[in-house]
Coordinates of C-alpha atoms in Angstrom, one line a residue:
X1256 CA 18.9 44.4 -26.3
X1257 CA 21.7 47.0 -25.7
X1258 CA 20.2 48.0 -22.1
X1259 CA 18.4 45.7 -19.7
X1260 CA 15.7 48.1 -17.5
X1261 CA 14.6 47.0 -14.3
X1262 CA 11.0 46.8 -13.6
X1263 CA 8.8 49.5 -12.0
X1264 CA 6.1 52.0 -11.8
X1265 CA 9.4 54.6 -13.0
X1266 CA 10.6 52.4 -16.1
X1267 CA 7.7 51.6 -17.4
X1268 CA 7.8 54.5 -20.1
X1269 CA 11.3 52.9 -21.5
X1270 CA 10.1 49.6 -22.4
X1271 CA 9.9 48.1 -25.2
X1272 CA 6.9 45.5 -24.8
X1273 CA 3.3 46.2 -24.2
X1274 CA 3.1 47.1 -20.9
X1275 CA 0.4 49.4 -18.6
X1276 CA -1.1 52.4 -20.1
X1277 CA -3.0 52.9 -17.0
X1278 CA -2.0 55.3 -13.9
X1279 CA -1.2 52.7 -11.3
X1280 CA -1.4 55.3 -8.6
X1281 CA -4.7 55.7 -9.2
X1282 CA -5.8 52.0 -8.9
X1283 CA -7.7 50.9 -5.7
X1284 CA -8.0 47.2 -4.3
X1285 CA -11.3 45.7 -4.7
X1286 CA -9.4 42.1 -4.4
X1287 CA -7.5 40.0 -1.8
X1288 CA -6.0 37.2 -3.9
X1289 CA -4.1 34.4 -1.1
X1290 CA -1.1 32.4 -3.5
X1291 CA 0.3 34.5 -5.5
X1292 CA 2.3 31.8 -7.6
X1293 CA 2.8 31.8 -11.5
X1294 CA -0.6 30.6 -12.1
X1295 CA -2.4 34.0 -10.8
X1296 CA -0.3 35.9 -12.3
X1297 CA -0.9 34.3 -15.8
X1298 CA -4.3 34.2 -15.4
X1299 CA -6.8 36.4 -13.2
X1300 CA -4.1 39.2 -12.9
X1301 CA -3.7 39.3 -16.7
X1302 CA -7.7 39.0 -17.1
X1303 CA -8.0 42.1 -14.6
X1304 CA -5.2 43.8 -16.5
X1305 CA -6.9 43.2 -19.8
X1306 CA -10.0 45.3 -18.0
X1307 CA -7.8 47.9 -17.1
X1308 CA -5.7 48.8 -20.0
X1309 CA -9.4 48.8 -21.6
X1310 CA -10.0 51.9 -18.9
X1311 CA -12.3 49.7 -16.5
X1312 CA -12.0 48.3 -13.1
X1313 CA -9.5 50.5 -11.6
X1314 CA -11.4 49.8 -8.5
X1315 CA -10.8 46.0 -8.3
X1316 CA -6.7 46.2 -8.2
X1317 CA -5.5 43.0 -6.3
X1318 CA -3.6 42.4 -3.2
X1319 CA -1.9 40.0 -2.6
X1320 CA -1.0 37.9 0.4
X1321 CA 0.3 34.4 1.5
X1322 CA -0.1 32.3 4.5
X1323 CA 3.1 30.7 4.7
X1324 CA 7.3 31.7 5.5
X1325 CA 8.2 31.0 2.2
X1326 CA 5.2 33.4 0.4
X1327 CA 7.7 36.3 1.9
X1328 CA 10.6 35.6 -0.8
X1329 CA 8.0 35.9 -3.3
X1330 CA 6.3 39.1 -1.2
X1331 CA 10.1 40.9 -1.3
X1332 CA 10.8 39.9 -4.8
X1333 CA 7.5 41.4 -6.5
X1334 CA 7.5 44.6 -3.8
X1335 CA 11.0 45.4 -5.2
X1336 CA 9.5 46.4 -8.4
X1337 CA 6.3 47.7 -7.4
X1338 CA 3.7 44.5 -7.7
X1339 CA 4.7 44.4 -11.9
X1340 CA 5.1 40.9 -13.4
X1341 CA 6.8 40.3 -17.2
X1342 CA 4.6 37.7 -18.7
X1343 CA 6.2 35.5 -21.4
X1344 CA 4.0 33.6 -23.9
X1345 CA 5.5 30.9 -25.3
X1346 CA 3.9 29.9 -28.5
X1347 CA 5.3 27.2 -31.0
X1348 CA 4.9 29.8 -33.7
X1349 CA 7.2 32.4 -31.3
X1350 CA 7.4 34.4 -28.0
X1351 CA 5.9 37.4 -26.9
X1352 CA 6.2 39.6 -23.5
X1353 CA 3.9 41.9 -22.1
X1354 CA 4.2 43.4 -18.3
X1355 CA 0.9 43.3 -16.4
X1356 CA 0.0 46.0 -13.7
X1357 CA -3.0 44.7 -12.0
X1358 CA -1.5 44.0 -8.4
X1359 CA -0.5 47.1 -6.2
X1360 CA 0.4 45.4 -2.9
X1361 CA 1.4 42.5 -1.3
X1362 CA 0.5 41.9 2.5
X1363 CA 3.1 41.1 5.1
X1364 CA 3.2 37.3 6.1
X1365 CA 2.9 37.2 9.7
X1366 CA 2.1 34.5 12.6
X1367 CA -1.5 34.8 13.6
X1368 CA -1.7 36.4 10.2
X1369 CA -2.8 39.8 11.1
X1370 CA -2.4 42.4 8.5
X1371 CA -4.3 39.7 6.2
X1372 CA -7.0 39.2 8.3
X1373 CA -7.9 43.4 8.7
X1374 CA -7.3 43.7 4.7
X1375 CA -10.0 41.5 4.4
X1376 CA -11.8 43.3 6.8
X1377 CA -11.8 46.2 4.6
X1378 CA -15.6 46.9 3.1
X1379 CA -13.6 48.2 -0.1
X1380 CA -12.1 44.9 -0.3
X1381 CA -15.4 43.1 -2.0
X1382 CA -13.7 39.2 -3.6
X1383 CA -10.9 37.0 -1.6
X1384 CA -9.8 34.5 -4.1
X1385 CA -7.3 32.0 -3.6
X1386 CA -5.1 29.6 -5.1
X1387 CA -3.4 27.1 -2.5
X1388 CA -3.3 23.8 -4.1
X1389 CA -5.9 21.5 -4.6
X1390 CA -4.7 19.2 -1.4
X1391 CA -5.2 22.6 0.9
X1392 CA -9.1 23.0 1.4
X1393 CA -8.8 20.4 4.1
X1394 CA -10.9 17.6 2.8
X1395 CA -11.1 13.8 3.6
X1396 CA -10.0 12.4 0.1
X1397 CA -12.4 9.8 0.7
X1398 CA -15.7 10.9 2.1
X1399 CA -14.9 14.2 1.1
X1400 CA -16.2 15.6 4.0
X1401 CA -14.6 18.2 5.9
X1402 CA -11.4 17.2 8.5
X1403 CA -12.1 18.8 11.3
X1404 CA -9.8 16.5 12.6
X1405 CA -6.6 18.4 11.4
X1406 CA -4.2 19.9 13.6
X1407 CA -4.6 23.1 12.3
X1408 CA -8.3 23.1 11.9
X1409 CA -8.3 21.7 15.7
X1410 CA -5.8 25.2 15.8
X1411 CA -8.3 28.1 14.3
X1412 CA -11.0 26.6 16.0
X1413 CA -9.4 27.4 19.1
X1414 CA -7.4 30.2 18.6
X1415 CA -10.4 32.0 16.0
X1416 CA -8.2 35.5 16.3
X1417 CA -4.7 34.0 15.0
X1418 CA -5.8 31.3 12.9
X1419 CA -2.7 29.5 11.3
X1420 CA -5.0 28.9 7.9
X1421 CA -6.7 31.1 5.0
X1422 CA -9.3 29.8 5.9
X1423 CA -9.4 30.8 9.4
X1424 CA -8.4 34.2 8.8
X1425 CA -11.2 34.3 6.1
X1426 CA -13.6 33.5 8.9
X1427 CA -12.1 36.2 11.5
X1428 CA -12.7 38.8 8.5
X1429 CA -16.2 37.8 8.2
X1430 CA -16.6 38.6 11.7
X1431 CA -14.6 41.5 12.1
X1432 CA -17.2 42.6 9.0
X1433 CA -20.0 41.3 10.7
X1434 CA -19.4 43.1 13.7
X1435 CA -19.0 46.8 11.9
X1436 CA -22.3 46.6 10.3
X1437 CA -20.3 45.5 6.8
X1438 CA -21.7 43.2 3.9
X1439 CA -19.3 39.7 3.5
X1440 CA -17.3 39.4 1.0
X1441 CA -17.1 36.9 -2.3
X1442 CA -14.9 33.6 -1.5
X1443 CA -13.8 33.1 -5.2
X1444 CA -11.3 29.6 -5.4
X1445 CA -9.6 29.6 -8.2
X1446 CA -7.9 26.0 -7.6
X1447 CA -8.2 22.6 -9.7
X1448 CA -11.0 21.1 -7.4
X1449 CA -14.7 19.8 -8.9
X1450 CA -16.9 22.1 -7.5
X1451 CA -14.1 24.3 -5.7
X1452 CA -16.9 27.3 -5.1
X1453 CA -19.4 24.7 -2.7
X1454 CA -15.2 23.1 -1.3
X1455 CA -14.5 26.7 -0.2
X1456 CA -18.2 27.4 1.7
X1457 CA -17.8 24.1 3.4
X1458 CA -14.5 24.7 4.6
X1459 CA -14.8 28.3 5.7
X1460 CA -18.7 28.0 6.9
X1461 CA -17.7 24.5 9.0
X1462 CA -14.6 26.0 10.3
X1463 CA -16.9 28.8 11.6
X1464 CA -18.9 26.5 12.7
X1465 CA -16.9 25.0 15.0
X1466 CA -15.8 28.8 17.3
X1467 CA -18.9 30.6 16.8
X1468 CA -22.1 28.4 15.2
X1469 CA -23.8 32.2 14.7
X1470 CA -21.5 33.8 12.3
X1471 CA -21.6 30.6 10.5
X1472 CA -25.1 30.8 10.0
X1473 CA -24.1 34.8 9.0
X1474 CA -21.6 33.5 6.4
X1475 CA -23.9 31.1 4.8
X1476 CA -26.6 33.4 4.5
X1477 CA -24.8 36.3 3.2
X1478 CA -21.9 35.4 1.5
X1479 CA -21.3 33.4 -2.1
X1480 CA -18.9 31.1 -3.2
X1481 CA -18.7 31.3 -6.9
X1482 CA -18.0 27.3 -8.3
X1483 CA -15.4 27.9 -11.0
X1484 CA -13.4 26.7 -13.7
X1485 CA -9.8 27.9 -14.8
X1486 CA -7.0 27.0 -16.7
X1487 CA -3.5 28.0 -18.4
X1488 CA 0.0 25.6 -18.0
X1489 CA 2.2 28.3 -16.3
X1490 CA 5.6 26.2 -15.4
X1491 CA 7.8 27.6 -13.0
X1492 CA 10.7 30.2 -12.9
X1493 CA 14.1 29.2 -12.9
X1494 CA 17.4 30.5 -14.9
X1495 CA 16.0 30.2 -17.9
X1496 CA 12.8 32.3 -17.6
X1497 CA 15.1 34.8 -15.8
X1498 CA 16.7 34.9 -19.1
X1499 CA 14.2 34.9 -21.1
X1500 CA 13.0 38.1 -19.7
X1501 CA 16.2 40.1 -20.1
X1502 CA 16.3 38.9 -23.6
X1503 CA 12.9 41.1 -24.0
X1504 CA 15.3 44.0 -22.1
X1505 CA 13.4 43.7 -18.5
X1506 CA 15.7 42.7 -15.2
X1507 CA 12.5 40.8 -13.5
X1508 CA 13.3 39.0 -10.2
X1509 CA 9.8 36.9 -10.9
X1510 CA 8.8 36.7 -14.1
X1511 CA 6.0 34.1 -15.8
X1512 CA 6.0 31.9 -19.2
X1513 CA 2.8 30.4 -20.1
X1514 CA 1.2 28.8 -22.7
X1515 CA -0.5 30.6 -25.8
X1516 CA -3.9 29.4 -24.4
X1517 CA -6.6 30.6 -21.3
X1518 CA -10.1 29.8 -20.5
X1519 CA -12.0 31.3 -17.1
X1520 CA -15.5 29.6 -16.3
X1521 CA -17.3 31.2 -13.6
X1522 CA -20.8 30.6 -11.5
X1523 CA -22.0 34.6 -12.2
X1524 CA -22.7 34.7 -8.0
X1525 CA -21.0 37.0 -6.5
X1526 CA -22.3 38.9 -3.4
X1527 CA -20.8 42.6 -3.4
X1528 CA -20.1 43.2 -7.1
X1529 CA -17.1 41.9 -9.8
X1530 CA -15.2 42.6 -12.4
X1531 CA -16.9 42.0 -15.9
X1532 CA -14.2 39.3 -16.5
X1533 CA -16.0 38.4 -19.6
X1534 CA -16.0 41.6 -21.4
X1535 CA -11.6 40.4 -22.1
X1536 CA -12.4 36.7 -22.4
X1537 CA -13.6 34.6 -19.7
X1538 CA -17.0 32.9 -19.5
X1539 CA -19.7 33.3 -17.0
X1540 CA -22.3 30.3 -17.7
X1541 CA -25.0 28.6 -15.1
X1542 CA -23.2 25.5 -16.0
X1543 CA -19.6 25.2 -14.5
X1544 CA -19.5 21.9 -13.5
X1545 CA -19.6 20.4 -17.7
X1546 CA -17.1 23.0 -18.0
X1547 CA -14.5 22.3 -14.9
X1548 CA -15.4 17.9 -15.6
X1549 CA -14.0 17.8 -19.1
X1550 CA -11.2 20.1 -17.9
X1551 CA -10.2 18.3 -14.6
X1552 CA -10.8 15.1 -16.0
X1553 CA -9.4 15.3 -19.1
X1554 CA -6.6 17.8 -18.9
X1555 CA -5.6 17.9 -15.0
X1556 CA -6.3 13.8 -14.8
X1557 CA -4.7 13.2 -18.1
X1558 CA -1.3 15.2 -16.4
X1559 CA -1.0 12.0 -14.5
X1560 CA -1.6 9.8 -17.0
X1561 CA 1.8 10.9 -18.4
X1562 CA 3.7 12.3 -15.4
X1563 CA 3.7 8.9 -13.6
X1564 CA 5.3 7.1 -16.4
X1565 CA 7.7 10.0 -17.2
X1566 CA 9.0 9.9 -13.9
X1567 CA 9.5 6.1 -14.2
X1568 CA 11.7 6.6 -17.0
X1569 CA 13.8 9.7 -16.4
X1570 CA 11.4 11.8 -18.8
X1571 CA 12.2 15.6 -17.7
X1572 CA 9.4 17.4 -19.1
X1573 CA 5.4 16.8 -20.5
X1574 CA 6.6 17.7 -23.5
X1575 CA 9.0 14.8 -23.5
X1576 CA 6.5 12.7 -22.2
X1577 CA 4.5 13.3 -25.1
X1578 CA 7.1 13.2 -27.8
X1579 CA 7.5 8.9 -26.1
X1580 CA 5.9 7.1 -28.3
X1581 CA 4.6 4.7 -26.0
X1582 CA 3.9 7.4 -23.2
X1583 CA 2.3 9.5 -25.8
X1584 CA 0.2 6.3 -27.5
X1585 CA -0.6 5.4 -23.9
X1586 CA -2.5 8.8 -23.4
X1587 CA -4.3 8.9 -26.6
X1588 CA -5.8 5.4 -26.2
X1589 CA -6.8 6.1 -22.3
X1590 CA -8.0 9.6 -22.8
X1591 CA -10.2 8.3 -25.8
X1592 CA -11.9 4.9 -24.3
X1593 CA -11.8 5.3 -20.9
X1594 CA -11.9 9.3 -19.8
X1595 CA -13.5 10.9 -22.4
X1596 CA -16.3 8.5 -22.0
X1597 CA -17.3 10.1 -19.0
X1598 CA -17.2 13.3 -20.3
X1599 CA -20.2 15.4 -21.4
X1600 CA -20.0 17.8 -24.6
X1601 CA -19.7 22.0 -23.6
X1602 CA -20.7 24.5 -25.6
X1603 CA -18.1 24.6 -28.6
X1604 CA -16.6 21.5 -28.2
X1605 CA -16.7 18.1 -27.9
X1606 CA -14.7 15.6 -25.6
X1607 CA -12.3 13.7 -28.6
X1608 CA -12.2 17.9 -29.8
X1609 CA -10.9 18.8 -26.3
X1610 CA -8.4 15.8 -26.1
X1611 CA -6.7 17.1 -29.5
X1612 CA -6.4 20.4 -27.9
X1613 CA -4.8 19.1 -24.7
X1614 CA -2.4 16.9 -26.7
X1615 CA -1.5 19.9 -28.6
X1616 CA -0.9 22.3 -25.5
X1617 CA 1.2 19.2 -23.8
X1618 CA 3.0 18.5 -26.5
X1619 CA 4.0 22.4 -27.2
X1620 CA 8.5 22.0 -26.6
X1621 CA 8.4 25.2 -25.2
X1622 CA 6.4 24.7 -22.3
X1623 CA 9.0 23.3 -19.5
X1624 CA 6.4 21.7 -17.5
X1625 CA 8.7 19.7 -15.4
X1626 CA 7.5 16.5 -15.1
X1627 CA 8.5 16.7 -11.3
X1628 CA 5.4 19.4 -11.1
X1629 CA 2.9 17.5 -12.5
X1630 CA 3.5 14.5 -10.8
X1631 CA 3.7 16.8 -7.1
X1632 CA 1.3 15.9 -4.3
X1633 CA 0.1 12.3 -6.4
X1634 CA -1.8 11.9 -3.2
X1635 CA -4.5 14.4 -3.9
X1636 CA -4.4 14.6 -7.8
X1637 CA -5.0 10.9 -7.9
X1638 CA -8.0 11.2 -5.3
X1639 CA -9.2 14.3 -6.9
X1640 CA -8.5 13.8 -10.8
X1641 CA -8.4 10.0 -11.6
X1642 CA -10.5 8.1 -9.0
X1643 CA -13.9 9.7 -9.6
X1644 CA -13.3 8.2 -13.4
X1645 CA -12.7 4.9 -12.2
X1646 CA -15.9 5.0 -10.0
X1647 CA -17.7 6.7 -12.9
X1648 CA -17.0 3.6 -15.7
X1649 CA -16.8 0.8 -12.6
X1650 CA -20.3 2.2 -12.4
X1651 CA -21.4 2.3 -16.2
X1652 CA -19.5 -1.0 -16.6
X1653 CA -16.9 0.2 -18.8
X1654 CA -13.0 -0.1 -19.1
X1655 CA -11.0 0.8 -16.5
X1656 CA -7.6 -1.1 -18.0
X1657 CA -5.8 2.2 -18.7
X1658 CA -6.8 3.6 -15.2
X1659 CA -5.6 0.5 -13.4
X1660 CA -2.2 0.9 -15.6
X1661 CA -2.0 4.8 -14.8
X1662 CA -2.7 3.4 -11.3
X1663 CA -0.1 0.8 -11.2
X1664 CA 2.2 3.1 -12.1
X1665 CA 1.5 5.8 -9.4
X1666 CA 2.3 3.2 -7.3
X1667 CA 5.9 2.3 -8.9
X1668 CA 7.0 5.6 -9.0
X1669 CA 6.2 6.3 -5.5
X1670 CA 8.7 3.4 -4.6
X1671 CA 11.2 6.4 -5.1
X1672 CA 13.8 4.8 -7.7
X1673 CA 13.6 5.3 -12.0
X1674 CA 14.3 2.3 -14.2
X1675 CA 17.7 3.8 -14.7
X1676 CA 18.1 3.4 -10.3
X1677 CA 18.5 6.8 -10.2
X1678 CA 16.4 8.5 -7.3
X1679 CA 13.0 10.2 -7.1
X1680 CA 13.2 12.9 -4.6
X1681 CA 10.4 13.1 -2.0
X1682 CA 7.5 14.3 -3.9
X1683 CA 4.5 14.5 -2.1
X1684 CA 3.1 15.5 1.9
X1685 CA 2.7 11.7 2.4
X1686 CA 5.8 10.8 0.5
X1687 CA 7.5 8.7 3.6
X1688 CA 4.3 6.7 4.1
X1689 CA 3.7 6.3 0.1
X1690 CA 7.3 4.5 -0.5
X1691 CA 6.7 2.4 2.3
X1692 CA 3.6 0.9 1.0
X1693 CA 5.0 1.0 -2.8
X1694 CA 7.9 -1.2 -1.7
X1695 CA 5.8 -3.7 0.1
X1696 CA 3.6 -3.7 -2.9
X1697 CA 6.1 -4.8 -5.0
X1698 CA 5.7 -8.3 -3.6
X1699 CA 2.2 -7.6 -2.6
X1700 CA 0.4 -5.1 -5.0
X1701 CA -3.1 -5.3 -2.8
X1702 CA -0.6 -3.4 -0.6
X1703 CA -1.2 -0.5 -2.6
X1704 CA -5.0 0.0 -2.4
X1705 CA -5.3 -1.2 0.9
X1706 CA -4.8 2.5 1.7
X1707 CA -8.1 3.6 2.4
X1708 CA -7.5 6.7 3.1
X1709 CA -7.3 7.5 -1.1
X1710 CA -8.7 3.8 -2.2
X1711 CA -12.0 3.6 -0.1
X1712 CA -14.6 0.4 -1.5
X1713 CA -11.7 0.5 -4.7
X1714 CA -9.8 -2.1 -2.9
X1715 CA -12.6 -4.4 -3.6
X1716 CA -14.0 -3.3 -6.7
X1717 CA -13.3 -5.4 -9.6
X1718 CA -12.1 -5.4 -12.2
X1719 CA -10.0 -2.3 -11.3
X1720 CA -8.2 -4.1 -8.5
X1721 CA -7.6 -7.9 -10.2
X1722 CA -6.1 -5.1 -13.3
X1723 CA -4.3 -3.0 -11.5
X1724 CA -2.5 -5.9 -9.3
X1725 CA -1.5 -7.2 -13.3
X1726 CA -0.1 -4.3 -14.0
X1727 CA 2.3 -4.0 -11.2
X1728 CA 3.6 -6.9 -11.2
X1729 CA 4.3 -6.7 -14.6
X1730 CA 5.6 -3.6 -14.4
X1731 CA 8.2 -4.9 -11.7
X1732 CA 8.9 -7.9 -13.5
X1733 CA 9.4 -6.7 -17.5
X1734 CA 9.4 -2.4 -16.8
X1735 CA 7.3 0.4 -17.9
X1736 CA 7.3 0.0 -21.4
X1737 CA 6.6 -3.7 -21.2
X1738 CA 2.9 -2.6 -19.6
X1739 CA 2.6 0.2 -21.7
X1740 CA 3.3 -2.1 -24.9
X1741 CA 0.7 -4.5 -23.7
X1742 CA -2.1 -2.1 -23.0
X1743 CA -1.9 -0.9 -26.2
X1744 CA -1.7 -4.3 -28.1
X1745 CA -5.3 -5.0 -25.9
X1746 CA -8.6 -4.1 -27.4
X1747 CA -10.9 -2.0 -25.8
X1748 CA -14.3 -0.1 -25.4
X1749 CA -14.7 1.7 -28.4
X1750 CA -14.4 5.7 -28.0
X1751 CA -17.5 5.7 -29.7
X1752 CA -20.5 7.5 -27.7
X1753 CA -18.3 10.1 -25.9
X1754 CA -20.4 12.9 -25.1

C-alpha cells in the first residue's frame, strides 16, 4: 500500500476493503455490550454489522462499556477512531479485511460505575450482553451455587448504588427502570459457560436479592436471560496484527484476526425485542444446551487438552500444539473415546464430524492462539470444561485415562517450570495457591485433588484418582512425552456409540 489511512467515520470513503455502507450518524444504540475484547468484536459486532450493511437494525447499534481500569486503554484506543474495528480473517487459503461499524460509543469507566449504570437505564437501550470471562459470574466451582460470600458481592450488596461489579450495576439499572415505569431489559451472556443465560439470572436476580428481595422478585418476573452458545478463535493483538492491518492500508490502534469460521446459538427469549441475528447467520433453536455441550466440551475442553501439555514443553501456539505428534495423537485419541462419548449429535453434525472440524480450526498456522491464552485461568476452565466429563463417564462407567492424563498435567504445569526449566509466568487468579499444591504434589500427587474447592467427591472417585496419581508421577519421573507415549500405546473404550 503506497498510503496507510487512519480509521474513522471521515476515511472511510478512501479505503480499500469492504467497509460500512451505512450512515453511522444515523445509528441508534439498542445494545449495552460490557467487555469489549477481540472476541465481541469478531463475533456479535460483525453479526450486527452484517444486519446493517443489509439496511436493518440501525436501531440496535452497540455501546460499549467496561468495568475495570484497564477497559479505559481499550475505551481511548477505539474512541480515537470513532468505535470502527479492522477485522482480519485469517484463512489457510488467504487473508481478508473488512472494517465493521456497528459500535458508536464507548462508556466512561468510572468507580461506582455511574455513566454505565444510567446507559442501562435508558428504555431505548433494550439487550445488556456481556463477555467477562467464564470465571466472572461469581460461582462456587463446586456446588455451583452462587458466592455470595465474595468480597465484592458482600460490596454491591451493601453499597446497591456504586456497585463495584456488572452485575451490580445491572441490578441498579433494573431498578432505576423499575422505578420510571420502564420494561427490563434482556441480560444476553455471551461467555463460554453451560447454560450461561440461567448463570446470568442467578447471579444478577440473587445479587438483588440480597439489597432489595422486591426488585428481585421484579427482575425474575420481567426480565429474560437468553441461554446461549457462541464461538470464533479471535487471538489477541500484538505487533504483528498491528501490521497486518497497515498491510491492508488501515493505521488501527486495535484491530482483530479471527478464524475463517462463526456459529451463534441462541434461546429465541428476549424480553423487549432483538436483532434478527439469524437472517446473517446465527441460529435461534429451543435446544441450546446440545449445541453449547458439544461446543464447550469438545472445542473449549479440548483447548486444555492441548494447552497443558504445550506449556509443559515450551509449545508457543495451538497450532504448534497440534503439529506435535504426540500432543496432537494425544487429542485425537481423548477427544474420540473419552469426550465425544458424552456428546449428543446437533442438527448437521455429529460429534467424531465436529472433532475433525476443531482439529482443523486448531490446527490452522495462522491462527496465533498463544498457548499462554488458552491455558489462562486453568482454575475455572478445568472446573467448567473438563470435570463435568469426568463425572459424566465416572458415571456411565467409561474411560476416564485421558482425562486423568490431561489432569495430571494441569497439575505439572502449574508447578510453574517447562521441561526445558524455563519459567511459566503466573497464569491464573489462584496461581500462588496452585504452585504451592503442584509442588507438594510432586511427592504427593493426592495433593493435587485434595483441593476441594475445584475436585469436590473427585478426590475419592476411582478410577480417575488411582489414574491420575499414575500419571503424575510418571510424568515427574520420565516427562511429558513419556505419559503421553504410554496413553497412547493403552487400549481403550471404543469411540464407537458417540452420539
Amino acid at each position: 500500500m503506497d498510503e496507510l489511512i487512519p480509521l474513522s467515520n471521515s476515511t472511510l470513503g478512501q479505503l480499500a476493503i469492504e467497509h460500512p455502507r451505512y450512515d453511522r450518524k444515523a445509528l441508534t444504540p439498542g445494545i449495552v455490550h460490557i467487555g469489549v475484547g477481540n472476541f465481541h468484536r469478531a463475533h456479535q459486532a460483525w453479526y450486527l454489522h452484517r444486519l446493517m450493511q443489509a439496511g436493518r437494525a440501525r436501531d440496535w447499534a452497540i455501546v460499549g462499556a467496561g468495568v475495570r481500569p484497564y477497559d479505559t486503554a481499550m475505551r481511548e484506543k477505539l474512541l480515537a477512531q470513532d468505535c470502527l474495528t479492522t477485522l482480519i480473517e485469517l484463512d489457510p487459503e488467504g487473508t481478508s479485511a473488512e472494517v465493521i461499524g456497528s459500535m458508536i460509543d464507548y462508556l466512561p469507566v468510572e468507580a461506582g460505575n455511574g455513566p454505565l449504570i444510567r446507559a442501562m437505564a435508558d428504555p431505548a437501550i433494550r439487550i445488556v450482553a456481556l463477555t467477562v470471562t467464564e470465571s466472572g459470574y461469581y460461582v462456587d466451582p463446586v456446588s455451583k451455587g452462587f458466592d455470595a460470600n465474595h468480597p465484592d458481592i458482600q460490596h454491591d450488596a451493601a453499597h446497591p448504588d456504586v456497585p463495584r461489579t456488572v452485575f451490580g450495576a445491572m441490578v441498579a439499572a433494573y431498578r432505576m427502570r423499575r422505578a420510571a415505569g420502564h420494561d427490563p431489559f434482556t441480560g444476553l451472556s455471551c461467555d463460554n459457560l453451560q447454560g450461561n443465560g440461567a448463570i446470568l439470572r442467578q447471579t444478577v436476580v440473587s445479587l438483588a436479592r440480597l439489597s432489595d428481595p422486591d426488585l428481585s422478585d421484579w427482575i425474575e418476573a420481567n426480565a429474560s436471560f437468553p441461554n446461549s452458545m457462541v464461538d470464533c478463535i479471535a487471538p489477541a493483538t500484538g505487533p504483528k496484527e498491528l501490521a497486518l492491518s497497515r498491510d491492508f492500508g488501515v493505521v488501527d490502534a486495535a484491530p482483530v484476526t479471527h478464524e475463517a469460521f462463526r456459529q451463534w446459538v441462541i434461546e429465541d427469549n428476549f424480553c423487549a425485542g432483538r436483532p434478527d441475528w439469524d437472517l446473517v447467520g446465527a441460529t435461534f433453536s429451543d435446544d441450546v444446551h446440545a449445541y453449547e455441550t458439544m461446543k464447550i466440551r469438545i472445542l473449549n475442553a479440548g483447548h486444555q487438552v492441548l494447552a497443558n501439555a504445550g506449556e509443559i514443553l515450551g509449545l508457543k501456539t495451538i497450532a504448534e500444539c497440534m503439529a506435535h505428534p504426540l500432543v496432537s495423537a494425544m487429542f485425537r485419541k481423548v477427544q474420540a473415546t473419552e469426550i465425544a462419548q458424552t456428546v449428543a449429535a446437533v442438527p448437521g453434525t455429529t460429534p467424531l464430524s465436529y472433532v475433525d472440524l476443531i482439529e482443523r480450526r486448531f490446527a490452522n498456522p495462522k491462527i496465533v492462539d498463544t498457548t499462554r491464552r488458552v491455558a489462562f485461568d486453568g482454575s475455572a476452565r478445568h472446573t467448567g470444561f473438563v470435570l463435568p466429563i469426568v463425572r459424566d463417564q465416572l458415571a456411565a462407567g467409561r474411560s476416564v485415562e485421558g482425562l486423568a492424563l490431561v489432569e495430571a498435567l494441569w497439575a505439572r504445569m502449574c508447578e510453574g517450570t517447562r521441561e526445558d526449566g524455563s519459567a511459566i509466568e503466573p497464569n491464573d487468579p489462584f496461581w500462588t495457591d496452585l504452585t504451592a499444591v503442584a509442588r507438594d504434589a510432586r511427592e504427593r500427587p493426592s495433593a493435587w485433588l485434595e483441593q476441594s474447592r475445584f475436585y469436590g467427591e473427585l478426590q475419592q472417585a476411582q478410577p480417575f484418582a488411582t489414574a491420575f496419581e499414575r500419571w503424575l508421577r510418571l510424568i515427574w519421573e520420565e516427562g511429558c512425552d513419556t505419559a503421553m507415549k504410554d496413553y497412547l500405546a493403552v487400549e481403550s473404550d471404543s469411540a464407537a456409540g458417540t452420539g
